[in-house]
mmCIF file of C-alpha atoms in Angstrom:
data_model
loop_
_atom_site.group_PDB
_atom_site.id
_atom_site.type_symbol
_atom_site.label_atom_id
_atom_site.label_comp_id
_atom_site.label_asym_id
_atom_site.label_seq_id
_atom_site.Cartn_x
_atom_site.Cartn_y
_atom_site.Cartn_z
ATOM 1 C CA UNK A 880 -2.095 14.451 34.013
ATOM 2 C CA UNK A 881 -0.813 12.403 31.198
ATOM 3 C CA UNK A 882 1.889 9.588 32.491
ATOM 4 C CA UNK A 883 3.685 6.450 30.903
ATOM 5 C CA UNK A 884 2.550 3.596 32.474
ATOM 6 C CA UNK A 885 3.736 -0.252 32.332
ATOM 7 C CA UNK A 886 0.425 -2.490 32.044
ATOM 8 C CA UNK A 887 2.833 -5.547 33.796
ATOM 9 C CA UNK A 888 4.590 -3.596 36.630
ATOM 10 C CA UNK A 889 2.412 -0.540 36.746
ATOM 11 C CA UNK A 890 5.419 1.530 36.998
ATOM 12 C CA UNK A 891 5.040 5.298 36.119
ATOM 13 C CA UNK A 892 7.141 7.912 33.865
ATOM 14 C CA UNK A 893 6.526 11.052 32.905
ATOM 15 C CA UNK A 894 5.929 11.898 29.348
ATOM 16 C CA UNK A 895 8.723 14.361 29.225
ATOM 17 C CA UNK A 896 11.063 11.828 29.993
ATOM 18 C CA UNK A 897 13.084 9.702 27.105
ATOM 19 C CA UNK A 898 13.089 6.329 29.019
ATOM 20 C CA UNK A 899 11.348 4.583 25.850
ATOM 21 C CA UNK A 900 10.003 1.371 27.768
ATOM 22 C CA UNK A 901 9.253 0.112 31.123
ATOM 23 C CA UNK A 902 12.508 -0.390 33.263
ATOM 24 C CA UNK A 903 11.764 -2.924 34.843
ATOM 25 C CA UNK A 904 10.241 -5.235 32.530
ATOM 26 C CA UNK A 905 11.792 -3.611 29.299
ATOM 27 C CA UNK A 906 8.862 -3.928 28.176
ATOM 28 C CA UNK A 907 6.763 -1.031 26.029
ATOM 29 C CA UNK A 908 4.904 1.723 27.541
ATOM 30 C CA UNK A 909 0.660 2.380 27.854
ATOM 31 C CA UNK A 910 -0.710 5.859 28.276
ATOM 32 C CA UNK A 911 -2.512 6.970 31.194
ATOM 33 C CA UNK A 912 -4.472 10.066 30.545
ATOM 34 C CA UNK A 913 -8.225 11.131 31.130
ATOM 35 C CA UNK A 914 -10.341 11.013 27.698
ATOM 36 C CA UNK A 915 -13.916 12.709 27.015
ATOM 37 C CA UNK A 916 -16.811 11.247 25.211
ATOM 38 C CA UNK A 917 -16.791 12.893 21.302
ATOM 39 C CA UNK A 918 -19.970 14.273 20.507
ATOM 40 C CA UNK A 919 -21.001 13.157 17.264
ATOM 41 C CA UNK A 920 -23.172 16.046 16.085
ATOM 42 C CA UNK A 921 -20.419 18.723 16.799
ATOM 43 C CA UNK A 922 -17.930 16.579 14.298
ATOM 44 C CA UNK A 923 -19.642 18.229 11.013
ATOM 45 C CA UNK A 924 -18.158 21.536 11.790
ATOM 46 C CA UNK A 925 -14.274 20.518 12.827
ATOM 47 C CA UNK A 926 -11.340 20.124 10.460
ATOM 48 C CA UNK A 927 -10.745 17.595 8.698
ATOM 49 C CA UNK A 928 -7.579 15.954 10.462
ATOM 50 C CA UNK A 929 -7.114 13.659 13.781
ATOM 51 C CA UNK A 930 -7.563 16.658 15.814
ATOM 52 C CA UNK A 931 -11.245 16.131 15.209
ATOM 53 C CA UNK A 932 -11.292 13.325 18.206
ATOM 54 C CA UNK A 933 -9.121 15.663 20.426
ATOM 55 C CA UNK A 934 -11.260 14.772 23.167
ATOM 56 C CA UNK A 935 -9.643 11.308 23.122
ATOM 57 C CA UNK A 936 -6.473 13.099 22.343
ATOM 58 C CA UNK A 937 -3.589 12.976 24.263
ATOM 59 C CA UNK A 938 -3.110 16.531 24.771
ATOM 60 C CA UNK A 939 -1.189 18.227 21.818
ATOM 61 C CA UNK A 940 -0.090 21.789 22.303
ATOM 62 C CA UNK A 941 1.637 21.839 18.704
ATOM 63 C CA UNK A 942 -0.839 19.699 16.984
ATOM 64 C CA UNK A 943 -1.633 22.184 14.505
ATOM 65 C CA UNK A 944 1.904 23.309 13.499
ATOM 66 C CA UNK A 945 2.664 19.135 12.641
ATOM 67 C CA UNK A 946 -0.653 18.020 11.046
ATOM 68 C CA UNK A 947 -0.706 17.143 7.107
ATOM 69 C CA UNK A 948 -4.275 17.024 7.019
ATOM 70 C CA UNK A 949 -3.819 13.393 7.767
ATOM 71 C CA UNK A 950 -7.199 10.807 8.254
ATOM 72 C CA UNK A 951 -11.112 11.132 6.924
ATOM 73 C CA UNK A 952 -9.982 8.624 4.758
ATOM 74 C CA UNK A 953 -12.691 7.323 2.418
ATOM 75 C CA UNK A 954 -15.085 3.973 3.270
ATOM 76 C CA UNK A 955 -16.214 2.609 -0.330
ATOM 77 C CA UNK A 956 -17.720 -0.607 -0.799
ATOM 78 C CA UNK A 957 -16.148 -3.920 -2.168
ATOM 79 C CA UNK A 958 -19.084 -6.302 -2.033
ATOM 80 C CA UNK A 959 -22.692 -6.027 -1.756
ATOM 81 C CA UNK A 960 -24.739 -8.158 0.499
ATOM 82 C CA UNK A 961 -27.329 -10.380 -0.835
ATOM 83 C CA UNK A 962 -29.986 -9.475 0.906
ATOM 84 C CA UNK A 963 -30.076 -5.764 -0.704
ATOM 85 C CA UNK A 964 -28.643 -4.282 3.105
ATOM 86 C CA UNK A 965 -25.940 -1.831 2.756
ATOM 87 C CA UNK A 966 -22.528 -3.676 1.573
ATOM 88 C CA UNK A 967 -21.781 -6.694 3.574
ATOM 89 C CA UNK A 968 -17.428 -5.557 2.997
ATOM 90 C CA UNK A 969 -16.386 -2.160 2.905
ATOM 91 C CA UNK A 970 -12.456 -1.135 2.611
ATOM 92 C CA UNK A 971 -10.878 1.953 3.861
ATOM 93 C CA UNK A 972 -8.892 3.718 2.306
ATOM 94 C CA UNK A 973 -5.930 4.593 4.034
ATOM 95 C CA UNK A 974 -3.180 4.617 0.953
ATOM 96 C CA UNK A 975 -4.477 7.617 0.689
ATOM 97 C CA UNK A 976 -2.606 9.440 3.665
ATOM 98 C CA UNK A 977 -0.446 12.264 3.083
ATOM 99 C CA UNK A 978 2.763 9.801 2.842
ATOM 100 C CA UNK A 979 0.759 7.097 1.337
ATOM 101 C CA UNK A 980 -0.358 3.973 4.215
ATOM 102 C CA UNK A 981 -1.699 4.226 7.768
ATOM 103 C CA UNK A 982 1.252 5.013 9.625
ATOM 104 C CA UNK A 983 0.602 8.663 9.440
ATOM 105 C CA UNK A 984 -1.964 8.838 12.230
ATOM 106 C CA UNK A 985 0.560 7.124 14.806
ATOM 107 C CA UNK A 986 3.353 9.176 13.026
ATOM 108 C CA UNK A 987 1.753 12.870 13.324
ATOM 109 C CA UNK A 988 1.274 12.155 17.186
ATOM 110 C CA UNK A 989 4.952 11.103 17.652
ATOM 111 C CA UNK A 990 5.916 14.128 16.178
ATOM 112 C CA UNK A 991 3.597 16.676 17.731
ATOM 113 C CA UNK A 992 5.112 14.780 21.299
ATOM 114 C CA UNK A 993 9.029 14.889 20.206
ATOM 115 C CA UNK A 994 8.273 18.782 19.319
ATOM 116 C CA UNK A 995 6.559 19.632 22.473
ATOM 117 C CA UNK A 996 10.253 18.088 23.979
ATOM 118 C CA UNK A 997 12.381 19.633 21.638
ATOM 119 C CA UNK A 998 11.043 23.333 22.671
ATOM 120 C CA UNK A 999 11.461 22.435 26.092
ATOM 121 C CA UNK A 1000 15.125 21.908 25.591
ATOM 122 C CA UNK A 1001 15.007 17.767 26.072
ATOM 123 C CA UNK A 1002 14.892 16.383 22.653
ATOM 124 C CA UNK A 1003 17.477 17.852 19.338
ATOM 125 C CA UNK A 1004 17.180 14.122 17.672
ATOM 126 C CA UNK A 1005 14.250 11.766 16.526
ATOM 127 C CA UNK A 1006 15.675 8.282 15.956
ATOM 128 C CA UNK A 1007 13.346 5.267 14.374
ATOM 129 C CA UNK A 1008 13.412 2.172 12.838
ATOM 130 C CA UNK A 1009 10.940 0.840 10.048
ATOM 131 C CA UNK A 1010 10.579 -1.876 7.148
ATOM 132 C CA UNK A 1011 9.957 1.561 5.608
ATOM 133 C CA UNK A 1012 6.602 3.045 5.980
ATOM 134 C CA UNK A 1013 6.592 4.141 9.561
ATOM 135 C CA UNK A 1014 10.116 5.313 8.342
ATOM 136 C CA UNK A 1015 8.392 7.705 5.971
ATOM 137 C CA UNK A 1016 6.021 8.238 8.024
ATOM 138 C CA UNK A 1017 8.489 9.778 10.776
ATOM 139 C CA UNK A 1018 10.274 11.548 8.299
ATOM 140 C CA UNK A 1019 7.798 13.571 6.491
ATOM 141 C CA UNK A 1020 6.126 14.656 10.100
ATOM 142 C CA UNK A 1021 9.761 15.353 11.587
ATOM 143 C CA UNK A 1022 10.146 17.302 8.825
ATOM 144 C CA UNK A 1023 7.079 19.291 8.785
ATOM 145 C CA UNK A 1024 7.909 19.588 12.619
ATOM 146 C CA UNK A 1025 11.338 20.913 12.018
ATOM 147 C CA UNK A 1026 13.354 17.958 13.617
ATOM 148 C CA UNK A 1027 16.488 16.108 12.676
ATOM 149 C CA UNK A 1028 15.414 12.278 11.755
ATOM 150 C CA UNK A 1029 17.270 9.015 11.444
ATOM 151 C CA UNK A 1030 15.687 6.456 10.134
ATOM 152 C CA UNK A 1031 17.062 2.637 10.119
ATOM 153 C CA UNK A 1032 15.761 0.116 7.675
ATOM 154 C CA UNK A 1033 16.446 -3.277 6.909
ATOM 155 C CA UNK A 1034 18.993 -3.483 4.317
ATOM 156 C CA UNK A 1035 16.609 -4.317 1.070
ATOM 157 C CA UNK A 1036 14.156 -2.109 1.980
ATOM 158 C CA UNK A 1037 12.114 -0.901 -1.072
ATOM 159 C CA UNK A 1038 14.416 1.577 -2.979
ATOM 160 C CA UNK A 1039 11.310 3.742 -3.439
ATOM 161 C CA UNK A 1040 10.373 4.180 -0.107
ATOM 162 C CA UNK A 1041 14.314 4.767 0.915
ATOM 163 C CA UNK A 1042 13.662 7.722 -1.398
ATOM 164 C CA UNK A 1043 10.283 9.016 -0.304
ATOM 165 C CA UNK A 1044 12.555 9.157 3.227
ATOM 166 C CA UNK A 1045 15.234 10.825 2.239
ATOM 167 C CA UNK A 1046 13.056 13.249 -0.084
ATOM 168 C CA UNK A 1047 11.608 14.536 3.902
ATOM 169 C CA UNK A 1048 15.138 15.187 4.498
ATOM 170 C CA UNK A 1049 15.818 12.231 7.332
ATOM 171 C CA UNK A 1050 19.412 10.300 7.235
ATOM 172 C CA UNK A 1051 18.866 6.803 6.351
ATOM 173 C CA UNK A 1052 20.739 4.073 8.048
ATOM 174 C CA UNK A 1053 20.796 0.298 6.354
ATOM 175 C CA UNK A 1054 20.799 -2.534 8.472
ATOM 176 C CA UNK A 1055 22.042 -5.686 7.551
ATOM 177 C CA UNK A 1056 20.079 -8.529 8.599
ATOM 178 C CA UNK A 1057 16.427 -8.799 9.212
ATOM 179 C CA UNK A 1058 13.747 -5.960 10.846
ATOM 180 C CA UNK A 1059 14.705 -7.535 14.467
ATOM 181 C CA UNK A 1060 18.335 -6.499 14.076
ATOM 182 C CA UNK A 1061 16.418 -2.618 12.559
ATOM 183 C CA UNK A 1062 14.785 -2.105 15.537
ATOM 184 C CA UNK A 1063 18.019 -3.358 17.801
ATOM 185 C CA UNK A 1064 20.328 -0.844 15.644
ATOM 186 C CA UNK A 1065 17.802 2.016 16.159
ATOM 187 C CA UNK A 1066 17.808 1.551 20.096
ATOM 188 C CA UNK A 1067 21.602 1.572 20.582
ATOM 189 C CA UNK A 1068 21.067 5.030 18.560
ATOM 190 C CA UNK A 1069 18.763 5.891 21.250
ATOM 191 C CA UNK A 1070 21.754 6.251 23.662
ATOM 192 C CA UNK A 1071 22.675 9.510 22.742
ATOM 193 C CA UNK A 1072 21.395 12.480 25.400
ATOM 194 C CA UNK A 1073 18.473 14.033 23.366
ATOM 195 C CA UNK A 1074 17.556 11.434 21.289
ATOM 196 C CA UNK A 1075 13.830 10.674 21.202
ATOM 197 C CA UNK A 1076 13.012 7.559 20.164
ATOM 198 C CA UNK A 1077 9.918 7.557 17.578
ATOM 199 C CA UNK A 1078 8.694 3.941 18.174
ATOM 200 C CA UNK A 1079 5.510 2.774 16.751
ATOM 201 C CA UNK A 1080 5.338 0.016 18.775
ATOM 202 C CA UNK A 1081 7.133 1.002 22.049
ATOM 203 C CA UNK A 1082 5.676 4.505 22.525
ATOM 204 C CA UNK A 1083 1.857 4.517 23.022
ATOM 205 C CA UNK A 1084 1.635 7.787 21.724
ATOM 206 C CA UNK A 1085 1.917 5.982 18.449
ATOM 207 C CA UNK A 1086 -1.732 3.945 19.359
ATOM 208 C CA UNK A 1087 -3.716 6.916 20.084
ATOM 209 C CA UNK A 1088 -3.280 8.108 16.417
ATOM 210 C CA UNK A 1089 -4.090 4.941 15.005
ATOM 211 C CA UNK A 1090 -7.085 4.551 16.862
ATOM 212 C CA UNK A 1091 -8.656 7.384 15.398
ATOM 213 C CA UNK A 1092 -9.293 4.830 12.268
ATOM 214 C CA UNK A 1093 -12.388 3.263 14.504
ATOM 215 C CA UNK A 1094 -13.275 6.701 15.374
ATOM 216 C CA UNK A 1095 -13.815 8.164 11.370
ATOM 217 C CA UNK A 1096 -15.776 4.442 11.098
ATOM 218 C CA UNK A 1097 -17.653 5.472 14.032
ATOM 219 C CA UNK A 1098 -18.546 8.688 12.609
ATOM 220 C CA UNK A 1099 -18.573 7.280 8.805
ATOM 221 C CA UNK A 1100 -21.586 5.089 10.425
ATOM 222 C CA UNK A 1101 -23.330 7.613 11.607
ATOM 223 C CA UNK A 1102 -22.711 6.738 14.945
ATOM 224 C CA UNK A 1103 -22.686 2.644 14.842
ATOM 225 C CA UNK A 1104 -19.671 0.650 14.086
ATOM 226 C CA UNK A 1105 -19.247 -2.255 11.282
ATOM 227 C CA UNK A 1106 -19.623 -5.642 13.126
ATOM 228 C CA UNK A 1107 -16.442 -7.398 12.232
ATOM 229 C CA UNK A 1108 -12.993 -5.012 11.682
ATOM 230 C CA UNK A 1109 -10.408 -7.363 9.597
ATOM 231 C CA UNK A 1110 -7.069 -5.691 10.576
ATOM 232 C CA UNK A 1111 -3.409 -6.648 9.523
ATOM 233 C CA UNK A 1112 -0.982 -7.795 12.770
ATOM 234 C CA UNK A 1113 2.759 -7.546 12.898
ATOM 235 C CA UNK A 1114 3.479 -5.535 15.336
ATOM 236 C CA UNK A 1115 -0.087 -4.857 16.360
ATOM 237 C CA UNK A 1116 -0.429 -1.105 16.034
ATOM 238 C CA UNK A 1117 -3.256 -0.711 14.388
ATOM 239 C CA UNK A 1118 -5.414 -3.443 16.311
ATOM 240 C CA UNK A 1119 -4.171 -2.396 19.235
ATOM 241 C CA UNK A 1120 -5.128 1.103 18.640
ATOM 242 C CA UNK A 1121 -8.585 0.127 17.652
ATOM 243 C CA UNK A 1122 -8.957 -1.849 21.061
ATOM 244 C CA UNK A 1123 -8.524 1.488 22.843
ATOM 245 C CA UNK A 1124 -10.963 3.184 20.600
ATOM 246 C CA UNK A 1125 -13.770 0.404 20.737
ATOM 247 C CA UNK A 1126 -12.994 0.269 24.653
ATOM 248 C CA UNK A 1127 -13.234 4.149 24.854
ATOM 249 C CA UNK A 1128 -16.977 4.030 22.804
ATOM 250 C CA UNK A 1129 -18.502 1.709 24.857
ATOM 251 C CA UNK A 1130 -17.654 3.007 28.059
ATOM 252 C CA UNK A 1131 -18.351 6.753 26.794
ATOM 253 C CA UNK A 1132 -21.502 5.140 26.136
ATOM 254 C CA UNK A 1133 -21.412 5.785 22.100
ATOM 255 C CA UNK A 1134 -22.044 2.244 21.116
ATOM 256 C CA UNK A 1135 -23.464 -0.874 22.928
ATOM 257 C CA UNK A 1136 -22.004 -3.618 21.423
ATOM 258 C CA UNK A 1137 -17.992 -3.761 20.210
ATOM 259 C CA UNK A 1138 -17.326 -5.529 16.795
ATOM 260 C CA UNK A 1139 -14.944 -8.225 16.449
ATOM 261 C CA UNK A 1140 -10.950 -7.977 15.821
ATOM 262 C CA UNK A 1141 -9.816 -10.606 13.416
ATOM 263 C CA UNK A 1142 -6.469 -10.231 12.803
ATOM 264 C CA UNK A 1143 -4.385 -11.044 9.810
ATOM 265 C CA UNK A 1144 -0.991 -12.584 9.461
ATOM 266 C CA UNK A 1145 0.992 -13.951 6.627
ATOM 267 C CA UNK A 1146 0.981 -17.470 6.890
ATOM 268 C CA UNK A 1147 5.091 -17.289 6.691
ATOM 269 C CA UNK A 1148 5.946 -15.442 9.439
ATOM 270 C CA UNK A 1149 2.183 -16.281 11.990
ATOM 271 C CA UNK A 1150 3.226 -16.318 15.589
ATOM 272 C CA UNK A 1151 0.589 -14.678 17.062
ATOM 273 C CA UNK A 1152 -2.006 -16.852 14.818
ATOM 274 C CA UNK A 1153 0.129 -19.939 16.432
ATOM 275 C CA UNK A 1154 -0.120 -18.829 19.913
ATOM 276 C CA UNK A 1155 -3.664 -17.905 19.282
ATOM 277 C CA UNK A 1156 -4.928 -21.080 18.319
ATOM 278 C CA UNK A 1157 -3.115 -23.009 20.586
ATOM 279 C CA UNK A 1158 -5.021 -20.835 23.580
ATOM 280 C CA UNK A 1159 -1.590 -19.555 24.634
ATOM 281 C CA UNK A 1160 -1.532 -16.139 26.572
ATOM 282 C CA UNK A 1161 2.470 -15.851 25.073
ATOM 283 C CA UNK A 1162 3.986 -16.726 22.017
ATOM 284 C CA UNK A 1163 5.309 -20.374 21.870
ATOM 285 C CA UNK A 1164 9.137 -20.732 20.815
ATOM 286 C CA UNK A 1165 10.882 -18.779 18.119
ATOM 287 C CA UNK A 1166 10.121 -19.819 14.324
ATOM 288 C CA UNK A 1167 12.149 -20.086 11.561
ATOM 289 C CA UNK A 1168 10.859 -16.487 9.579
ATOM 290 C CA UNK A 1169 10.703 -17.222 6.163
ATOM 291 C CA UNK A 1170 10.558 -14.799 3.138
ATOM 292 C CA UNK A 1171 6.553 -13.341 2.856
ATOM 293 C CA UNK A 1172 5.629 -10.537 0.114
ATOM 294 C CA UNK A 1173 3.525 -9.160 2.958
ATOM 295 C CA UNK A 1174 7.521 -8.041 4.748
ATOM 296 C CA UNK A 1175 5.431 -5.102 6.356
ATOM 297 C CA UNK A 1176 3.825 -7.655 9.040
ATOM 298 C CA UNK A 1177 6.774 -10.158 9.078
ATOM 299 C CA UNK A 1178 7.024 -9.786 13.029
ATOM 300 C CA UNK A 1179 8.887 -12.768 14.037
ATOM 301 C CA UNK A 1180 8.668 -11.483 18.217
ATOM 302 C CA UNK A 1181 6.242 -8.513 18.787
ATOM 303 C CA UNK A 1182 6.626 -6.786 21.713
ATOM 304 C CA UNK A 1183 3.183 -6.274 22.578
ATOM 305 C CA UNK A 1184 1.923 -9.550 21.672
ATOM 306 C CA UNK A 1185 -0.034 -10.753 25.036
ATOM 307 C CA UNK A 1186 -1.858 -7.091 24.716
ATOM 308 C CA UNK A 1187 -2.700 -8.381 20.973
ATOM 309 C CA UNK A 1188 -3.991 -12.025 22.272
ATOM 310 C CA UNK A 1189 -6.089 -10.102 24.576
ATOM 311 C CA UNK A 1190 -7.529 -7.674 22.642
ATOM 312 C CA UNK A 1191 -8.585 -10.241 19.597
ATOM 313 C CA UNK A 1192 -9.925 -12.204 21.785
ATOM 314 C CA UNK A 1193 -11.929 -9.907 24.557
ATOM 315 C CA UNK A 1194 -13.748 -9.213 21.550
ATOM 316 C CA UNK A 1195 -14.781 -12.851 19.936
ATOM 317 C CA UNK A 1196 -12.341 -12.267 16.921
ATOM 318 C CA UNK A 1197 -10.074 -14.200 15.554
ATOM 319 C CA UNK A 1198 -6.632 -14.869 13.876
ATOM 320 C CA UNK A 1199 -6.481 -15.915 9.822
ATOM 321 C CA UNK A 1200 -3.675 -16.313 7.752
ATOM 322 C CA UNK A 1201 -3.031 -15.685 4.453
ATOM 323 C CA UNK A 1202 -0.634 -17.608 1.536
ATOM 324 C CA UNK A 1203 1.817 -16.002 -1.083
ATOM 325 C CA UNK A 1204 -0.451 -16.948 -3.989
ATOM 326 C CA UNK A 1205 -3.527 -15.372 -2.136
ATOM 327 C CA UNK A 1206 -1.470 -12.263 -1.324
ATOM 328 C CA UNK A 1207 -0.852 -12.002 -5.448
ATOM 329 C CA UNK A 1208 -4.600 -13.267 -6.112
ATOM 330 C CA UNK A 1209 -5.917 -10.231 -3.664
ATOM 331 C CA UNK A 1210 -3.683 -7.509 -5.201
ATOM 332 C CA UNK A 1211 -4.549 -7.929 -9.135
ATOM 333 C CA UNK A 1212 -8.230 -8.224 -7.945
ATOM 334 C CA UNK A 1213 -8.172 -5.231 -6.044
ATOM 335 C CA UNK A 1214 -6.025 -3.616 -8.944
ATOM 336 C CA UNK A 1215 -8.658 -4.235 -10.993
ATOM 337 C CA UNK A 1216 -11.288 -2.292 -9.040
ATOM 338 C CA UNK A 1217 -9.036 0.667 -9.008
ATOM 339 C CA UNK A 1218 -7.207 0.113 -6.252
ATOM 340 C CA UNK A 1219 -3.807 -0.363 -6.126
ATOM 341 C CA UNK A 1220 -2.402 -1.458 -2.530
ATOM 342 C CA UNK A 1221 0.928 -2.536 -1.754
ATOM 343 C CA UNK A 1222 1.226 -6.365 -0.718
ATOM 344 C CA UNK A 1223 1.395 -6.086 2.541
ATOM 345 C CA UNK A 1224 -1.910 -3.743 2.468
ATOM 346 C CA UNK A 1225 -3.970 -5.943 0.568
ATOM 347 C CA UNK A 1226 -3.782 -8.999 3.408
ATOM 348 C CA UNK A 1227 -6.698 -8.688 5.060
ATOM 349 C CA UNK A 1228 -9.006 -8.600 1.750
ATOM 350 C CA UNK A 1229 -7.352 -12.051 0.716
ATOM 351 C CA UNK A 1230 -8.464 -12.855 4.347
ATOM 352 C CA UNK A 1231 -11.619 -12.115 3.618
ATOM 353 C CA UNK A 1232 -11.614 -13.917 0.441
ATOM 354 C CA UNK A 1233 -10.260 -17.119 1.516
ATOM 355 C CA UNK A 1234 -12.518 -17.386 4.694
ATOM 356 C CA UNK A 1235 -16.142 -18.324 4.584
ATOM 357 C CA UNK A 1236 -18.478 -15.185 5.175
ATOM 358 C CA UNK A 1237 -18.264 -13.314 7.767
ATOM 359 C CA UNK A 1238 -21.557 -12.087 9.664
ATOM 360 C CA UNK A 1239 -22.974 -8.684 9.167
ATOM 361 C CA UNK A 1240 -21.314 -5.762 8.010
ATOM 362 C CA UNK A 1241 -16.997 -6.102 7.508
ATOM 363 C CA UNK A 1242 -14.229 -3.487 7.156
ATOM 364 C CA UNK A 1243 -11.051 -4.274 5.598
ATOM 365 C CA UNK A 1244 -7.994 -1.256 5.914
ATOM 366 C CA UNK A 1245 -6.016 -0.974 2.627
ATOM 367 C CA UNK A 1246 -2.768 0.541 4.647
ATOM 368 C CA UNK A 1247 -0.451 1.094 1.991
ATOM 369 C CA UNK A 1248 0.048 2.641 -1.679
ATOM 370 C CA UNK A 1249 0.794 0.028 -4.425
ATOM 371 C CA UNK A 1250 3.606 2.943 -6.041
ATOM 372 C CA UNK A 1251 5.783 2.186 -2.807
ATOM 373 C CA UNK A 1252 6.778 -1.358 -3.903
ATOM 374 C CA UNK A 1253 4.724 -2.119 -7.450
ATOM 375 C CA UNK A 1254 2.854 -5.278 -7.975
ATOM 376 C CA UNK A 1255 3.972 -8.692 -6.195
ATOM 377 C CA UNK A 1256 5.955 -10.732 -8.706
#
């Protein structure tokens, strides 16, 4: 059986239902479900989407009908290691999803779930809220799903992405006011009977898809994983899902060791690298949020953030932070490989560039297309 399940309260919901968090705590949802170990010789023959890892899967019964082909993103190298071993940091590529950043593999699970409710006769509306590319995100899969979509953004939201969203055929909804007063906007939506609420950071749903990143590295490796994974933190979504893969791995027995998590913040908006370093299990008092070009992890109050704390550090890692100028240094550099990553994407290579070496072998994720917002002025 697959259940919601609150990892402070331990109270239970079905999946079927629309309560979006825990209510109790209000706080968001885990998934409780029974995962297989993924056989790494049987991958070679399987499509090339998420699916691939369906033993690790949630079950999907309309996975199929919703996928874009999304993931097996590619795993190039940026620099070599001086010793003549394989490349000591490797980036993948995951601007090069069907709607152009990472958000697709959380997105196409949303959307398989909301459809599975809709043809049960619980769900005629998919409401989220997004600086914009979990927006898009939502919208294109909605749309290949055949759902209705609203999407709220923060009022200055990228004019580009506001059309890649509308382009899917979703209603867009501006929000004055930062991505706090988004995300409130979006849940007093949520009010309306049938209205599923496409979350990427309330619904766990969301962090089973992006896990599936440390799964193609996994696989990539040839059955090892990198030793450090450099991910970008806002909301946590992506580190958090690669917790629950690297958790799943070892105790499937696919790996012996787990990398660590260093997580990246902009140094404008950094209260989880605050709380962090301070050894605090909670974030400290609210901050003043001031204006980053990295607005895609400008997270003034995540929801999940003692899951984040824990994860980063069950696993050695650690939080760095990053600077405006080092945001614009990282993009032109990686521009000038080929690679053209929106700011926010290109964080966790100025990371890496700023801090002294890492050990061993280092992933970076470039989440996001450069043509969604052009180069940082």
């Amino acid at each position: 059986m697959t259940a919601y399940v609150c990892p402070r309260c331990l109270v239970n919901s079905p999946t079927d239902a629309l309560t979006w968090r825990c209510p109790k705590c209000r706080g968001p949802w885990d998934l409780e479900f029974a995962s297989e170990p993924v056989s790494l010789p049987s991958l070679a023959s399987r499509r090339n989407s998420l699916w691939r890892y369906e033993e690790v899967l949630p079950p999907m019964p309309y996975a199929a009908e919703v996928s874009l082909g999304e993931g097996r993103t590619p795993l190039v190298p940026l620099t070599a290691s001086d010793t003549g071993a394989p490349s000591s940091v490797s980036a993948k590529l995951d601007f090069l999803m069907p709607t152009l950043s990472f958000k697709d593999r959380g997105a196409v699970m949303l959307a398989a779930h909301a459809l599975r409710l809709a043809r049960a006769g619980g769900v005629d509306r998919v409401v989220a809220d997004s600086s914009g590319n979990a927006g898009t995100a939502v919208a294109a899969y909605g749309a290949r799903a055949g759902l209705d979509c609203l999407v709220f953004v923060p009022e200055g939201t990228s004019p580009t992405k506001l059309e890649q969203i509308r382009a899917h055929g979703a209603r867009v909804v501006e929000v004055p006011g930062d991505r706090e007063a988004t995300a409130r906007a979006a849940r007093e939506a949520t009010d309306r009977p049938g209205t599923f609420y496409a979350s990427h950071v309330y619904n766990p749903y969301f962090l089973h898809g992006t896990k599936t990143y440390v799964y193609e590295l996994w696989e990539d490796l040839g059955g090892r994983l990198p030793d450090t994974v450099v991910v970008p933190v806002g909301n946590g979504t992506l580190l958090l899902g690669a917790a629950l893969a690297l958790d799943e791995l070892h105790r499937h027995g696919l790996v012996d060791t787990r990398p660590a998590l260093v997580a990246v913040q902009a140094e404008a908006v950094s209260p989880l690298a605050a709380a962090f370093h301070a050894g605090a299990e909670e974030l400290g008092a609210p901050t003043p949020v001031r204006p980053t070009l990295a607005e895609g992890i400008a997270i003034p109050a995540p929801p999940r953030a003692r899951q984040i704390l824990r994860a980063v550090r069950a696993t050695g890692g650690t939080f760095l932070t990053v600077t405006e100028d080092q945001i614009r240094t990282a993009q032109r550099d990686l521009a000038r490989r080929g690679l053209f990553v929106e700011s926010t994407g290109v964080a966790c290579w100025a990371a890496v560039q700023a801090a002294p070496p890492l050990p061993g072998h280092t992933v970076v994720p470039l989440c996001g297309a450069g043509a969604k917002t052009g180069m940082a002025a």
